[in-house]
Amino acid sequence: MTILICCLSLNAHAQSEPQTEAADSLVYEEYVTALSRAFFENDAFERALTTYQKADTASMTDYDLLKYAMAAYFKHEYRQTLDIVSNRLESKPCDIGFVRLAFFCAVELELYDDAEQYADMIADMSPTDELYYYDYAYLIRYINAKPHPSPADQRRLILSYEQLISYYLTLDRSTSGRLQGKKGQATAQKYAQKLIEIDPQNQKAHQALKQK
């Protein structure tokens, strides 16, 4: 319904009497971003991406710019996502949402020097209990790709595995979520096996492998 309303509004705007060029442009930008947002919120990421591309990023709010970047990320347009977020980070370097996407895309694009910079920024900006499983999954990929991980990298790698094990073991196991819970347990045990390879005495990993 939201998408239909936005489309009808755009159509009505196109058929209305022309206003001043500046006012007309402003109204158009507002409608385009509203339509893009509606597509995004309905999981129509490809349409959200193509619609956001018609808007002026300089006039977007941080909310819409992040949704634009996320739409590109969900469609595996990692270079485009990185361009969007890195431009915003030049003026707002402390926005954790943009830093996260920059880190994810740097890892996907194997830009490991950039990934290291963004990983350090995330570590400085977010306490451990405020990170998400995506953060830990990408940290694991990034550290495992380094030819010579430092002792600090090894500690961060162990922590990332432990956090992912905890996340997957606590997935919803209600009646509607039993299958998800079983998949979570299997994934937790996969990470536990990898953790034991680098930390053979790790208690969390051994406990995960004992789960039935």
mmCIF file of C-alpha atoms in Angstrom:
data_model
loop_
_atom_site.group_PDB
_atom_site.id
_atom_site.type_symbol
_atom_site.label_atom_id
_atom_site.label_comp_id
_atom_site.label_asym_id
_atom_site.label_seq_id
_atom_site.Cartn_x
_atom_site.Cartn_y
_atom_site.Cartn_z
ATOM 1 C CA MET A 1 0.000 0.000 0.000
ATOM 2 C CA THR A 2 2.811 2.419 0.872
ATOM 3 C CA ILE A 3 4.478 1.782 -2.494
ATOM 4 C CA LEU A 4 1.181 2.330 -4.327
ATOM 5 C CA ILE A 5 0.616 5.659 -2.548
ATOM 6 C CA CYS A 6 4.138 6.821 -3.418
ATOM 7 C CA CYS A 7 3.705 5.817 -7.075
ATOM 8 C CA LEU A 8 0.372 7.627 -7.335
ATOM 9 C CA SER A 9 1.893 10.701 -5.697
ATOM 10 C CA LEU A 10 4.796 10.696 -8.157
ATOM 11 C CA ASN A 11 2.390 10.410 -11.051
ATOM 12 C CA ALA A 12 0.248 13.252 -9.747
ATOM 13 C CA HIS A 13 3.330 15.374 -9.255
ATOM 14 C CA ALA A 14 4.482 14.745 -12.827
ATOM 15 C CA GLN A 15 1.096 15.903 -14.179
ATOM 16 C CA SER A 16 0.776 18.996 -11.955
ATOM 17 C CA GLU A 17 1.488 22.581 -12.970
ATOM 18 C CA PRO A 18 5.238 23.303 -12.913
ATOM 19 C CA GLN A 19 6.516 25.212 -9.889
ATOM 20 C CA THR A 20 9.864 26.954 -9.601
ATOM 21 C CA GLU A 21 12.719 24.699 -10.652
ATOM 22 C CA ALA A 22 14.168 24.528 -7.123
ATOM 23 C CA ALA A 23 10.815 23.726 -5.500
ATOM 24 C CA ASP A 24 9.995 21.187 -8.187
ATOM 25 C CA SER A 25 13.361 19.478 -7.690
ATOM 26 C CA LEU A 26 12.879 19.352 -3.923
ATOM 27 C CA VAL A 27 9.450 17.746 -4.199
ATOM 28 C CA TYR A 28 10.785 15.216 -6.703
ATOM 29 C CA GLU A 29 13.677 14.278 -4.390
ATOM 30 C CA GLU A 30 11.287 13.812 -1.469
ATOM 31 C CA TYR A 31 9.027 11.517 -3.466
ATOM 32 C CA VAL A 32 11.905 9.494 -4.912
ATOM 33 C CA THR A 33 13.442 8.879 -1.488
ATOM 34 C CA ALA A 34 10.026 8.029 -0.009
ATOM 35 C CA LEU A 35 9.412 5.516 -2.787
ATOM 36 C CA SER A 36 12.907 4.067 -2.410
ATOM 37 C CA ARG A 37 12.379 3.714 1.336
ATOM 38 C CA ALA A 38 9.055 1.963 0.756
ATOM 39 C CA PHE A 39 10.697 -0.526 -1.610
ATOM 40 C CA PHE A 40 13.469 -1.166 0.919
ATOM 41 C CA GLU A 41 11.086 -1.687 3.815
ATOM 42 C CA ASN A 42 9.183 -4.237 1.712
ATOM 43 C CA ASP A 43 12.417 -6.141 0.959
ATOM 44 C CA ALA A 44 12.347 -5.096 -2.702
ATOM 45 C CA PHE A 45 16.050 -4.298 -2.576
ATOM 46 C CA GLU A 46 16.714 -4.227 -6.313
ATOM 47 C CA ARG A 47 13.897 -1.734 -6.903
ATOM 48 C CA ALA A 48 14.990 0.260 -3.874
ATOM 49 C CA LEU A 49 18.507 0.431 -5.284
ATOM 50 C CA THR A 50 17.480 1.548 -8.765
ATOM 51 C CA THR A 51 15.096 4.141 -7.325
ATOM 52 C CA TYR A 52 17.629 5.522 -4.842
ATOM 53 C CA GLN A 53 20.034 5.918 -7.769
ATOM 54 C CA LYS A 54 17.672 8.545 -9.196
ATOM 55 C CA ALA A 55 17.991 10.709 -6.088
ATOM 56 C CA ASP A 56 20.683 13.215 -5.187
ATOM 57 C CA THR A 57 22.824 11.647 -2.451
ATOM 58 C CA ALA A 58 23.961 15.097 -1.308
ATOM 59 C CA SER A 59 20.411 15.887 -0.168
ATOM 60 C CA MET A 60 19.688 12.495 1.428
ATOM 61 C CA THR A 61 19.331 12.089 5.155
ATOM 62 C CA ASP A 62 21.705 9.675 6.878
ATOM 63 C CA TYR A 63 18.737 7.297 7.270
ATOM 64 C CA ASP A 64 18.073 7.143 3.529
ATOM 65 C CA LEU A 65 21.737 7.068 2.580
ATOM 66 C CA LEU A 66 22.254 4.070 4.870
ATOM 67 C CA LYS A 67 19.223 2.326 3.348
ATOM 68 C CA TYR A 68 20.631 3.081 -0.130
ATOM 69 C CA ALA A 69 23.968 1.555 0.849
ATOM 70 C CA MET A 70 22.277 -1.455 2.444
ATOM 71 C CA ALA A 71 20.183 -2.057 -0.684
ATOM 72 C CA ALA A 72 23.381 -2.106 -2.735
ATOM 73 C CA TYR A 73 25.017 -4.437 -0.204
ATOM 74 C CA PHE A 74 22.073 -6.862 -0.253
ATOM 75 C CA LYS A 75 22.360 -6.991 -4.053
ATOM 76 C CA HIS A 76 26.101 -7.764 -3.717
ATOM 77 C CA GLU A 77 27.094 -4.418 -5.230
ATOM 78 C CA TYR A 78 30.006 -4.133 -2.820
ATOM 79 C CA ARG A 79 32.011 -1.517 -4.698
ATOM 80 C CA GLN A 80 28.979 0.724 -4.999
ATOM 81 C CA THR A 81 28.180 0.254 -1.308
ATOM 82 C CA LEU A 82 31.733 1.131 -0.333
ATOM 83 C CA ASP A 83 31.660 4.264 -2.491
ATOM 84 C CA ILE A 84 28.405 5.416 -0.858
ATOM 85 C CA VAL A 85 29.512 4.888 2.727
ATOM 86 C CA SER A 86 33.116 6.065 2.337
ATOM 87 C CA ASN A 87 31.899 9.375 0.916
ATOM 88 C CA ARG A 88 29.657 9.903 3.943
ATOM 89 C CA LEU A 89 32.417 8.821 6.337
ATOM 90 C CA GLU A 90 34.598 11.653 5.064
ATOM 91 C CA SER A 91 32.231 14.103 6.767
ATOM 92 C CA LYS A 92 30.899 11.816 9.532
ATOM 93 C CA PRO A 93 33.702 9.386 10.454
ATOM 94 C CA CYS A 94 32.038 8.193 13.670
ATOM 95 C CA ASP A 95 28.814 6.716 12.292
ATOM 96 C CA ILE A 96 28.983 3.032 13.232
ATOM 97 C CA GLY A 97 26.380 1.957 10.657
ATOM 98 C CA PHE A 98 28.437 3.314 7.772
ATOM 99 C CA VAL A 99 31.673 1.982 9.252
ATOM 100 C CA ARG A 100 30.169 -1.518 9.516
ATOM 101 C CA LEU A 101 29.113 -1.556 5.869
ATOM 102 C CA ALA A 102 32.507 -0.201 4.825
ATOM 103 C CA PHE A 103 34.213 -3.021 6.737
ATOM 104 C CA PHE A 104 31.943 -5.720 5.284
ATOM 105 C CA CYS A 105 32.519 -4.507 1.732
ATOM 106 C CA ALA A 106 36.266 -4.081 2.169
ATOM 107 C CA VAL A 107 36.429 -7.737 3.221
ATOM 108 C CA GLU A 108 34.238 -8.817 0.294
ATOM 109 C CA LEU A 109 36.461 -6.888 -2.112
ATOM 110 C CA GLU A 110 39.633 -8.216 -0.406
ATOM 111 C CA LEU A 111 40.798 -4.688 0.396
ATOM 112 C CA TYR A 112 42.436 -5.837 3.596
ATOM 113 C CA ASP A 113 44.332 -2.642 4.405
ATOM 114 C CA ASP A 114 41.031 -0.762 4.319
ATOM 115 C CA ALA A 115 39.350 -3.582 6.234
ATOM 116 C CA GLU A 116 41.939 -3.276 8.998
ATOM 117 C CA GLN A 117 41.241 0.445 9.330
ATOM 118 C CA TYR A 118 37.479 -0.125 9.556
ATOM 119 C CA ALA A 119 37.875 -3.071 11.959
ATOM 120 C CA ASP A 120 39.913 -0.871 14.299
ATOM 121 C CA MET A 121 37.260 1.849 14.077
ATOM 122 C CA ILE A 122 34.528 -0.643 15.005
ATOM 123 C CA ALA A 123 36.596 -1.879 17.957
ATOM 124 C CA ASP A 124 37.071 1.690 19.178
ATOM 125 C CA MET A 125 33.418 2.653 18.713
ATOM 126 C CA SER A 126 31.559 -0.425 19.996
ATOM 127 C CA PRO A 127 31.976 -2.434 23.194
ATOM 128 C CA THR A 128 32.128 -6.178 22.649
ATOM 129 C CA ASP A 129 28.536 -6.675 23.809
ATOM 130 C CA GLU A 130 27.282 -4.231 21.162
ATOM 131 C CA LEU A 131 28.716 -6.088 18.187
ATOM 132 C CA TYR A 132 26.530 -8.309 16.026
ATOM 133 C CA TYR A 133 27.073 -11.745 14.572
ATOM 134 C CA TYR A 134 27.752 -10.203 11.160
ATOM 135 C CA ASP A 135 30.606 -8.211 12.715
ATOM 136 C CA TYR A 136 32.156 -11.376 14.123
ATOM 137 C CA ALA A 137 31.635 -13.369 10.918
ATOM 138 C CA TYR A 138 33.443 -10.717 8.877
ATOM 139 C CA LEU A 139 36.173 -10.372 11.502
ATOM 140 C CA ILE A 140 36.839 -14.094 11.168
ATOM 141 C CA ARG A 141 37.045 -13.832 7.371
ATOM 142 C CA TYR A 142 39.323 -10.799 7.608
ATOM 143 C CA ILE A 143 41.732 -12.253 10.186
ATOM 144 C CA ASN A 144 41.885 -15.646 8.468
ATOM 145 C CA ALA A 145 42.870 -13.872 5.251
ATOM 146 C CA LYS A 146 45.894 -12.218 6.879
ATOM 147 C CA PRO A 147 49.163 -14.042 6.107
ATOM 148 C CA HIS A 148 50.640 -13.279 9.536
ATOM 149 C CA PRO A 149 47.970 -12.551 12.177
ATOM 150 C CA SER A 150 49.275 -10.792 15.266
ATOM 151 C CA PRO A 151 48.682 -12.064 18.828
ATOM 152 C CA ALA A 152 45.969 -9.398 19.119
ATOM 153 C CA ASP A 153 44.386 -10.768 15.936
ATOM 154 C CA GLN A 154 44.439 -14.263 17.429
ATOM 155 C CA ARG A 155 42.676 -13.057 20.572
ATOM 156 C CA ARG A 156 40.083 -11.260 18.479
ATOM 157 C CA LEU A 157 39.650 -14.361 16.328
ATOM 158 C CA ILE A 158 39.019 -16.564 19.374
ATOM 159 C CA LEU A 159 36.541 -14.024 20.759
ATOM 160 C CA SER A 160 34.731 -13.864 17.411
ATOM 161 C CA TYR A 161 34.343 -17.634 17.261
ATOM 162 C CA GLU A 162 33.086 -17.697 20.868
ATOM 163 C CA GLN A 163 30.535 -14.992 20.186
ATOM 164 C CA LEU A 164 29.238 -16.756 17.082
ATOM 165 C CA ILE A 165 28.963 -20.034 18.991
ATOM 166 C CA SER A 166 26.900 -18.278 21.683
ATOM 167 C CA TYR A 167 24.718 -16.574 19.075
ATOM 168 C CA TYR A 168 23.841 -19.747 17.202
ATOM 169 C CA LEU A 169 23.243 -21.771 20.368
ATOM 170 C CA THR A 170 20.680 -19.263 21.593
ATOM 171 C CA LEU A 171 18.565 -19.106 18.434
ATOM 172 C CA ASP A 172 14.842 -19.400 19.083
ATOM 173 C CA ARG A 173 13.898 -23.004 19.897
ATOM 174 C CA SER A 174 10.166 -22.421 20.231
ATOM 175 C CA THR A 175 7.692 -24.614 18.323
ATOM 176 C CA SER A 176 7.903 -22.330 15.300
ATOM 177 C CA GLY A 177 11.672 -22.124 15.547
ATOM 178 C CA ARG A 178 12.786 -25.705 16.158
ATOM 179 C CA LEU A 179 14.238 -26.154 12.693
ATOM 180 C CA GLN A 180 16.064 -22.836 12.992
ATOM 181 C CA GLY A 181 17.315 -23.902 16.399
ATOM 182 C CA LYS A 182 18.671 -27.188 15.050
ATOM 183 C CA LYS A 183 20.394 -25.357 12.210
ATOM 184 C CA GLY A 184 21.797 -22.921 14.750
ATOM 185 C CA GLN A 185 23.195 -25.751 16.820
ATOM 186 C CA ALA A 186 24.843 -27.316 13.785
ATOM 187 C CA THR A 187 26.369 -23.964 12.815
ATOM 188 C CA ALA A 188 27.599 -23.404 16.382
ATOM 189 C CA GLN A 189 29.308 -26.787 16.330
ATOM 190 C CA LYS A 190 30.918 -25.983 12.988
ATOM 191 C CA TYR A 191 32.433 -22.837 14.496
ATOM 192 C CA ALA A 192 33.391 -24.806 17.628
ATOM 193 C CA GLN A 193 35.422 -27.241 15.525
ATOM 194 C CA LYS A 194 37.233 -24.357 13.839
ATOM 195 C CA LEU A 195 37.902 -22.745 17.217
ATOM 196 C CA ILE A 196 39.437 -25.939 18.612
ATOM 197 C CA GLU A 197 41.892 -25.918 15.706
ATOM 198 C CA ILE A 198 43.412 -22.678 17.018
ATOM 199 C CA ASP A 199 42.563 -23.036 20.727
ATOM 200 C CA PRO A 200 42.423 -26.787 21.530
ATOM 201 C CA GLN A 201 41.476 -26.312 25.202
ATOM 202 C CA ASN A 202 38.710 -23.770 24.630
ATOM 203 C CA GLN A 203 35.887 -24.650 27.028
ATOM 204 C CA LYS A 204 33.108 -22.906 25.119
ATOM 205 C CA ALA A 205 33.970 -24.867 21.984
ATOM 206 C CA HIS A 206 34.026 -28.204 23.798
ATOM 207 C CA GLN A 207 30.718 -27.453 25.517
ATOM 208 C CA ALA A 208 29.126 -26.605 22.171
ATOM 209 C CA LEU A 209 30.228 -29.921 20.705
ATOM 210 C CA LYS A 210 28.531 -31.755 23.583
ATOM 211 C CA GLN A 211 25.145 -30.187 22.740
ATOM 212 C CA LYS A 212 22.539 -32.670 21.512
#
